[in-house]
mmCIF file of C-alpha atoms and ligand atoms in Angstrom:
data_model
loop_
_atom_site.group_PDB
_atom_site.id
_atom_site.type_symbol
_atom_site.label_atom_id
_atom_site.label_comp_id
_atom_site.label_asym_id
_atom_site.label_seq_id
_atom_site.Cartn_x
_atom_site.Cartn_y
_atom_site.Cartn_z
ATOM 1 C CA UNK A 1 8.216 17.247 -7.400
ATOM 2 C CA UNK A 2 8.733 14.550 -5.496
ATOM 3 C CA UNK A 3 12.142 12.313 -5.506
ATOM 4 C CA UNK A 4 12.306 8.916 -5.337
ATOM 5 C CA UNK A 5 15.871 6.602 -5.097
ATOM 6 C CA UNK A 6 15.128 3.080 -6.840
ATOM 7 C CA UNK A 7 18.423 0.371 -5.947
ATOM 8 C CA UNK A 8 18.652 -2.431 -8.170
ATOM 9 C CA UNK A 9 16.289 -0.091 -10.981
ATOM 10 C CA UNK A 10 17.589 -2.096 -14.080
ATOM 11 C CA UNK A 11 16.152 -5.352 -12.343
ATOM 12 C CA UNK A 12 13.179 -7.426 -12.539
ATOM 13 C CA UNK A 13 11.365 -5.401 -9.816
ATOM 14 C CA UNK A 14 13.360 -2.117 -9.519
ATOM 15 C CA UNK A 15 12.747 -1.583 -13.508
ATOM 16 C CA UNK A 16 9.118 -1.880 -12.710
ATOM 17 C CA UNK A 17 8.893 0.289 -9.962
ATOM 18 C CA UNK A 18 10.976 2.834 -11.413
ATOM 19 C CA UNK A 19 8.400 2.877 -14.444
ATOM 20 C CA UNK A 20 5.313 3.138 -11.532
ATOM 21 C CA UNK A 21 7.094 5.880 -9.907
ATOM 22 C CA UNK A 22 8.081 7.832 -12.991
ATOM 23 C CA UNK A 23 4.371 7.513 -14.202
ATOM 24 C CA UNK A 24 2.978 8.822 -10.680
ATOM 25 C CA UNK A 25 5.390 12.142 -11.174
ATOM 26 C CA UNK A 26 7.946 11.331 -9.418
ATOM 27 C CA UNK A 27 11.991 12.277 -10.351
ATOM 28 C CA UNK A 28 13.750 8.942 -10.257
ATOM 29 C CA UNK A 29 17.265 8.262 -9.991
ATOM 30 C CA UNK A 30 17.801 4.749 -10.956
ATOM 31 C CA UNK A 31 20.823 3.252 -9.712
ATOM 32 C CA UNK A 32 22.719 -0.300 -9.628
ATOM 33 C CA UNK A 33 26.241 -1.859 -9.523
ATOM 34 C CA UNK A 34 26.783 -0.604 -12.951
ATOM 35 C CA UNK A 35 25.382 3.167 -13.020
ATOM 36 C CA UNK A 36 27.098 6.479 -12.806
ATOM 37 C CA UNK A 37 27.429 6.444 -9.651
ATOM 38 C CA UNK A 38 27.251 3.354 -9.252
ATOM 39 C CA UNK A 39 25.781 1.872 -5.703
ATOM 40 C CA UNK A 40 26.872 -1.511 -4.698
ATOM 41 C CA UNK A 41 25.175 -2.486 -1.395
ATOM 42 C CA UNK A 42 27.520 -5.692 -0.810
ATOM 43 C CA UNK A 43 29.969 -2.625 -0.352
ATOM 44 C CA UNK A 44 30.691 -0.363 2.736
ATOM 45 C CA UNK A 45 32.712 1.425 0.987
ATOM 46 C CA UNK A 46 30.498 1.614 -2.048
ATOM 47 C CA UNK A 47 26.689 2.586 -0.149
ATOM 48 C CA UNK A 48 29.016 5.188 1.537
ATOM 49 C CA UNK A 49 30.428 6.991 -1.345
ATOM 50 C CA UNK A 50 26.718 7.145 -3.215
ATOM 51 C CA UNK A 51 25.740 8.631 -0.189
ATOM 52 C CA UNK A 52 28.432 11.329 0.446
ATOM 53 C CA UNK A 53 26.705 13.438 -2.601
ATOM 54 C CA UNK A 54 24.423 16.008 -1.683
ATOM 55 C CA UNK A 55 20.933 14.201 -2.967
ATOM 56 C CA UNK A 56 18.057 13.980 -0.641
ATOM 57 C CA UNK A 57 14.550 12.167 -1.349
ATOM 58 C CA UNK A 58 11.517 11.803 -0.087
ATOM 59 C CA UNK A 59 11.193 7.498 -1.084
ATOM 60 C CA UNK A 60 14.164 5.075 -1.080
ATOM 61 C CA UNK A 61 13.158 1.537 -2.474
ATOM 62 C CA UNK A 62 15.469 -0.508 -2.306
ATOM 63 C CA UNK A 63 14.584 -3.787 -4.765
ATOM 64 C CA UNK A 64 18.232 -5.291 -4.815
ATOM 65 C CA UNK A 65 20.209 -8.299 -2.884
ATOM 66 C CA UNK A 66 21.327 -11.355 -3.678
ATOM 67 C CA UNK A 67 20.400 -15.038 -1.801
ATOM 68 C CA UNK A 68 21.916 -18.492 -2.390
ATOM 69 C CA UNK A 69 19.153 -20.807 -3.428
ATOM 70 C CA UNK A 70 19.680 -24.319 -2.330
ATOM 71 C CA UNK A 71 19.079 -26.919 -0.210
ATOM 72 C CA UNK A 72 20.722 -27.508 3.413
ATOM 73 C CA UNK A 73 23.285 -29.934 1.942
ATOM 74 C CA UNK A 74 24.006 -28.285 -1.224
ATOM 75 C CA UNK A 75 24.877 -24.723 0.745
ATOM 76 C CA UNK A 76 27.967 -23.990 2.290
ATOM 77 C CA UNK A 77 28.410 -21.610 4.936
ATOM 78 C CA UNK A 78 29.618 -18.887 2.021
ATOM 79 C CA UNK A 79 26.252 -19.063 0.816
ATOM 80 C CA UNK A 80 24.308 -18.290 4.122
ATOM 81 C CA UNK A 81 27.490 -15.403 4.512
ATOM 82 C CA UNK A 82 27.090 -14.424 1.089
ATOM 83 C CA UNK A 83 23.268 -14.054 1.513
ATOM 84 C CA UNK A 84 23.798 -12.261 4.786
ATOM 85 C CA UNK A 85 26.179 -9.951 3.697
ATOM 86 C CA UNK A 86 24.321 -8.799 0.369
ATOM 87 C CA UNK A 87 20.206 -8.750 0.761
ATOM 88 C CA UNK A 88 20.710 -8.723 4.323
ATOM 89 C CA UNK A 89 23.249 -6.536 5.317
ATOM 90 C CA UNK A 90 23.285 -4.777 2.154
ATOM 91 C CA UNK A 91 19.960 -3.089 2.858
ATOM 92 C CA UNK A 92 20.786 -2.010 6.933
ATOM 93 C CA UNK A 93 23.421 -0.185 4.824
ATOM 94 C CA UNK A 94 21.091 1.170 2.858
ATOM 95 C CA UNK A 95 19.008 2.196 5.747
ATOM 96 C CA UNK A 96 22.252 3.483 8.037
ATOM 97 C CA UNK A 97 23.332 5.444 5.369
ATOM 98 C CA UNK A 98 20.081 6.509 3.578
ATOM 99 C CA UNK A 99 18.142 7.718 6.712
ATOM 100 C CA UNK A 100 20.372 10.791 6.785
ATOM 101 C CA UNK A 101 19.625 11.467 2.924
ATOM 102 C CA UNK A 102 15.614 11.291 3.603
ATOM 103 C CA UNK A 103 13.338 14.197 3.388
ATOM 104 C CA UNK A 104 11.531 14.905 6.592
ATOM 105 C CA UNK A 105 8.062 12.120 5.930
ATOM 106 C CA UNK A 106 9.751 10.239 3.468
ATOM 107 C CA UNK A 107 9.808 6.254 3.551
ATOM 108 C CA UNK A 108 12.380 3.524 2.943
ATOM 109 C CA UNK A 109 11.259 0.935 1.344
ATOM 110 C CA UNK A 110 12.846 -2.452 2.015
ATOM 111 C CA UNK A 111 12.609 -5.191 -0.121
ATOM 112 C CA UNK A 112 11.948 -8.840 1.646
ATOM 113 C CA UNK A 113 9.905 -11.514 -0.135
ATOM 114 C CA UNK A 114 7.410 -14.441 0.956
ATOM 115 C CA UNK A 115 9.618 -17.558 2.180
ATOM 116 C CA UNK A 116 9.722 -15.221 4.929
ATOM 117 C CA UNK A 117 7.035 -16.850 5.719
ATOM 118 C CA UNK A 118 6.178 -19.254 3.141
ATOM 119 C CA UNK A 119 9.275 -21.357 2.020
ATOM 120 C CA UNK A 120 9.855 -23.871 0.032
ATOM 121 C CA UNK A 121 12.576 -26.809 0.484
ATOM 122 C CA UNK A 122 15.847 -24.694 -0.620
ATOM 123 C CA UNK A 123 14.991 -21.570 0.303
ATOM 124 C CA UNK A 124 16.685 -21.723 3.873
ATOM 125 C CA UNK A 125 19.040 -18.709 2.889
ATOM 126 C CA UNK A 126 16.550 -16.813 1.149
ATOM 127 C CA UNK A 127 14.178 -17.092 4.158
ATOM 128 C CA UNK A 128 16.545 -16.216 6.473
ATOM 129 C CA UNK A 129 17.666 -12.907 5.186
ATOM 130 C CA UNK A 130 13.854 -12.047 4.276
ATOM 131 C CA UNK A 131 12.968 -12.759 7.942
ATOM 132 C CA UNK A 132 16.161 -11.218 9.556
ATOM 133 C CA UNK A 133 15.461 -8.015 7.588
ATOM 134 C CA UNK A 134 11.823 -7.649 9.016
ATOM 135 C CA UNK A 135 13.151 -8.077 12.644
ATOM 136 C CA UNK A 136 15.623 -5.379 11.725
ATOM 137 C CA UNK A 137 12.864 -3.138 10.266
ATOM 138 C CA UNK A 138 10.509 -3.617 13.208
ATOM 139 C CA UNK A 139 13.011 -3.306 15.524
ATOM 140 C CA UNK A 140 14.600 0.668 14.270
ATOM 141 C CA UNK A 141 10.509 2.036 14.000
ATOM 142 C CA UNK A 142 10.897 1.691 17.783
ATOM 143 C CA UNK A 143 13.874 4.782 17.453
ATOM 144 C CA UNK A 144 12.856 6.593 14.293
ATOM 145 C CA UNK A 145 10.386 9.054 16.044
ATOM 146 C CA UNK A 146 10.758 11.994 13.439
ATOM 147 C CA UNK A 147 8.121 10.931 11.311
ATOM 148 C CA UNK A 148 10.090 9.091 8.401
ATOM 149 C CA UNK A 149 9.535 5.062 7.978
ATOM 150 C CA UNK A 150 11.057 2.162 7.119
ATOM 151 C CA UNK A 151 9.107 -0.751 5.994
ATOM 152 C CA UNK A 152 9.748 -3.763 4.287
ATOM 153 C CA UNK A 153 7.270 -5.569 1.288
ATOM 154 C CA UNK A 154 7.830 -9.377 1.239
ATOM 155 C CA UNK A 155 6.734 -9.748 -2.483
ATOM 156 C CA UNK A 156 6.037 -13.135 -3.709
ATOM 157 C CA UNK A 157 7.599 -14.719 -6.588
ATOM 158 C CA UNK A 158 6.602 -12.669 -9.796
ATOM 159 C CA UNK A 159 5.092 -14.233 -13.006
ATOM 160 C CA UNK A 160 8.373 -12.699 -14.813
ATOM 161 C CA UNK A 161 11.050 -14.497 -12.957
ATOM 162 C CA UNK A 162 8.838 -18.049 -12.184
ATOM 163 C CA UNK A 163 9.207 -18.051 -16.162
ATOM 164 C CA UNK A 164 12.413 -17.749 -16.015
ATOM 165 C CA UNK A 165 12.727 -20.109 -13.582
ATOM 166 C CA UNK A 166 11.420 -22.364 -15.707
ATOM 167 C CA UNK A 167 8.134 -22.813 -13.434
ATOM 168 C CA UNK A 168 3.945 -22.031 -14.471
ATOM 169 C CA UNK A 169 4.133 -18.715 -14.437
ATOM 170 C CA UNK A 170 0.033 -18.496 -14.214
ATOM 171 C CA UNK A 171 -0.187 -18.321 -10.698
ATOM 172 C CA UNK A 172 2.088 -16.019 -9.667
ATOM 173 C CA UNK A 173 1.222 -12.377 -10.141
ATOM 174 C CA UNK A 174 2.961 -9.449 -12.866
ATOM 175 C CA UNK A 175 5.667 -7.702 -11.524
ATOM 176 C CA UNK A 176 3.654 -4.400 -12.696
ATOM 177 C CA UNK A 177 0.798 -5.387 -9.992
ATOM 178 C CA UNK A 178 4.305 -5.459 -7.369
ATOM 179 C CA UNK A 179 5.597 -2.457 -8.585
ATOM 180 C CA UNK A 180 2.566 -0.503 -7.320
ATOM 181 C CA UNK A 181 2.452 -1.853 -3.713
ATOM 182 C CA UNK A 182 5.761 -0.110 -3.697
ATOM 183 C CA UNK A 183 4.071 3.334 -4.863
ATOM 184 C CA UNK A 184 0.967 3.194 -3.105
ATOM 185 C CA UNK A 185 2.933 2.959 0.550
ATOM 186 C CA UNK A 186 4.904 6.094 -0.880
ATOM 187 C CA UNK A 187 1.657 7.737 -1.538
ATOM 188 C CA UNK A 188 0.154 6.555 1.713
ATOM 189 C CA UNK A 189 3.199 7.017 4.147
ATOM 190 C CA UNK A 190 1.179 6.286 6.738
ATOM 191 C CA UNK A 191 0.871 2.831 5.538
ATOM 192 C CA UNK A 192 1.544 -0.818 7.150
ATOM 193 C CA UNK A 193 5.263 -1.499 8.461
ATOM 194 C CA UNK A 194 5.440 -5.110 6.923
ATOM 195 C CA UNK A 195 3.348 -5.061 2.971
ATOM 196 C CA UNK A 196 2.651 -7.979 0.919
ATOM 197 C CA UNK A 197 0.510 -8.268 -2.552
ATOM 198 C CA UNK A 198 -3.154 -8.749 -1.344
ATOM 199 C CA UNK A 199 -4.697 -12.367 -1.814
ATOM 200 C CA UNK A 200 -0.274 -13.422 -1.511
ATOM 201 C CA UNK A 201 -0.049 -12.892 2.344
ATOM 202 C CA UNK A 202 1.168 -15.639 4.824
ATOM 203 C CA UNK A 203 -0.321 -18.337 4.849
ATOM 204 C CA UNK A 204 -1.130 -20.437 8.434
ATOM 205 C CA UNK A 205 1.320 -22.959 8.717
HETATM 206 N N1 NAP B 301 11.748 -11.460 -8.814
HETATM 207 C C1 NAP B 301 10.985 -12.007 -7.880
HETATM 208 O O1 NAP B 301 10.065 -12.804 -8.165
HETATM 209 C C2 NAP B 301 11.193 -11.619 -6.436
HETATM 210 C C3 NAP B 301 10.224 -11.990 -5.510
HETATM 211 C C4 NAP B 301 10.413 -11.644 -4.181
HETATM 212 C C5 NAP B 301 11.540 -10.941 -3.799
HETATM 213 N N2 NAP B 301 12.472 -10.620 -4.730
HETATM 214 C C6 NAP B 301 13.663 -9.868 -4.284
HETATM 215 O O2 NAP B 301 13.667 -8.621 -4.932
HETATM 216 C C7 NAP B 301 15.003 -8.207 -5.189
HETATM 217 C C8 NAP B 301 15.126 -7.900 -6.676
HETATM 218 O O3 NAP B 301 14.790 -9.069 -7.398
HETATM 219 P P1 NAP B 301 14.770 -9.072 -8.992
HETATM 220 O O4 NAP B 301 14.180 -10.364 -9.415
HETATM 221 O O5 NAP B 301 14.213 -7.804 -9.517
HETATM 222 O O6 NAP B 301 16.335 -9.141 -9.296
HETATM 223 P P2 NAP B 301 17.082 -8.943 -10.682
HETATM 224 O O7 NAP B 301 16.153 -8.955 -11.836
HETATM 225 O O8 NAP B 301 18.231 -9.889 -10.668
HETATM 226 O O9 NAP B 301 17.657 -7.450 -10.564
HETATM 227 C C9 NAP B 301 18.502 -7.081 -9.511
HETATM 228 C C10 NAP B 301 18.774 -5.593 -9.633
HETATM 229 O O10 NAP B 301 19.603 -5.207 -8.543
HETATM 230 C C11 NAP B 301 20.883 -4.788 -9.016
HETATM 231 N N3 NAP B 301 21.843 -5.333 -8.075
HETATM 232 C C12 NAP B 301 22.215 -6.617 -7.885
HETATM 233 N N4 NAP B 301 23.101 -6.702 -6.885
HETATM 234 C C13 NAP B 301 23.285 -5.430 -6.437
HETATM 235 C C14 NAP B 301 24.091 -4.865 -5.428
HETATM 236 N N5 NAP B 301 24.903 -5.611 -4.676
HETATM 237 N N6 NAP B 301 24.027 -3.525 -5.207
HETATM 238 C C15 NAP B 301 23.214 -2.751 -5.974
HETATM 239 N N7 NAP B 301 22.432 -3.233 -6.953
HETATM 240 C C16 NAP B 301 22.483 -4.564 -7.176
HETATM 241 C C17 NAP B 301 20.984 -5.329 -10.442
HETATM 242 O O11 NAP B 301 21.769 -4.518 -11.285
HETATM 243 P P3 NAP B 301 23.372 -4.670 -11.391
HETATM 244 O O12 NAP B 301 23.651 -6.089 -11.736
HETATM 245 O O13 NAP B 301 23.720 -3.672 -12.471
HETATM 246 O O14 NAP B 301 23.917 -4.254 -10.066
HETATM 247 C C18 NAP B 301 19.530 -5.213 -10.881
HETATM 248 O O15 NAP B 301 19.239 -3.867 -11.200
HETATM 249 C C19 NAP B 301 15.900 -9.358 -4.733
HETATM 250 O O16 NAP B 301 16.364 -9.076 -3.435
HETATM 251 C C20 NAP B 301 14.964 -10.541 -4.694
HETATM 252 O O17 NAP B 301 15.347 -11.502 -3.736
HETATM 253 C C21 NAP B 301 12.331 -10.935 -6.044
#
C-alpha cells in the first residue's frame, strides 16, 4: 500500500486531501502543529525532529503555511518575514528534509495558491511567498534527476474559506474538487511541475 504524508491534515485543504487519499487506498499519516509528533514547519528544529524517525513515503503534500493578508501600508516588515519564514520557508524545509524520507518515484507536493498570479489589492505577502515557492520548485527539478518530483498546485480560493471570509462563496470551487488535483498528480507522477484547478488557471494580465 501506498503511503502518503499530509502537513497541515486537520486544515481546510489538508483535511480534504487526507479524506481523497485515504479513499484512493492510500495509508495516511496526518500531521500538524498539534499531532503526536507533531510537525511545525515555522521550526528547524521541529521539520527536523519529524523527520529523524524512520518513515518513508511515496507522496508528501504539504497543504500548510501561514501569509499576512494586508495591504502595503497596513504590513510591516514582520509580516512579509513572518510570511517568508512560514509558507515560504516552511515548505523548502519540508522539501530539504523530506526528499531524503521519499520512496524512489514518489512526489512532493507543494502547496502555492493563485495570487501567484492573480492577486488582489492586499495580497502582496501572500503573492510573494506563492511565487517565490514556484521559482524554488522549478529551480531544484533542474538537480533532482532520480526520478522523484516536486511540484507545487497554486489552488484558488476554495468555496469553504471565501465563506468564511465572509465573501460569495458561489464562484469559487469545493475544496473536495482541490483535494483531488492533489491525488490525481500522485496517481499520475508524471504529471505537470506547476498544477492549478482547470477552468482557475492564470489569467492574462
Ligand atoms: N483555503 C483556501 O482557499 C486556500 C487557497 C489557496 C491556497 N491555500 C493555502 O493552502 C494552505 C492551507 O490552507 P487552509 O485554508 O487549509 O488552512 P487552514 O484551514 O488554516 O489549515 C491549516 C492547517 O495547517 C496546520 N498548520 C498551520 N501552521 C502550521 C505549521 N507552521 N506547521 C505545520 N502545520 C501547520 C494547521 O493545524 P495546526 O494549527 O494544528 O498546526 C491546519 O491543519 C495555506 O498555505 C494556504 O495559504 C488555501
Amino acid at each position: 500500500m501506498k503511503k502518503a504524508l499530509i502537513i497541515g491534515a486537520t486544515g481546510t485543504i489538508g483535511s480534504a486531501v487526507m479524506k481523497a487519499f485515504t479513499d484512493a487506498g492510500f495509508e495516511t499519516e496526518g500531521v500538524s502543529r498539534k499531532t503526536n509528533p507533531a510537525l511545525d514547519i515555522d521550526q528547524t528544529e521541529s521539520v527536523d525532529r519529524f523527520w529523524a524517525n524512520g518513515s518513508t513515503f511515496d507522496v508528501i503534500v504539504c497543504a500548510a503555511g501561514n501569509a499576512s493578508y494586508g495591504t502595503l501600508d497596513e504590513l510591516g516588515e514582520d509580516s512579509y518575514r513572518q510570511s517568508f519564514n512560514s509558507k515560504l520557508l516552511g515548505q523548502v524545509r519540508v522539501v530539504r528534509r523530506g526528499l531524503k524520507k521519499l520512496n524512489p518515484d514518489g512526489v512532493i507536493i507543494l502547496t502555492g495558491g493563485m495570487q501567484a498570479y492573480n492577486p488582489w489589492p492586499g495580497t502582496s505577502a501572500v503573492a510573494m511567498v506563492n511565487a517565490g515557492l514556484e521559482g524554488f520548485v522549478k529551480a531544484i527539478t533542474r538537480e533532482i534527476n532520480d526520478g522523484r518530483q516536486v511540484c507545487i498546485f497554486h489552488p484558488p480560493l476554495v468555496a469553504e474559506t471565501a465563506r468564511l471570509m465572509g465573501m460569495n462563496s458561489s464562484v469559487f470551487p469545493a475544496v473536495t474538487d482541490v483535494a483531488q488535483v492533489y491525488l490525481r498528480r500522485a496517481l499520475h507522477a508524471s504529471g505537470y511541475l506547476v498544477m492549478f484547478l482547470e477552468g482557475f488557471g492564470p489569467k492574462n494580465s
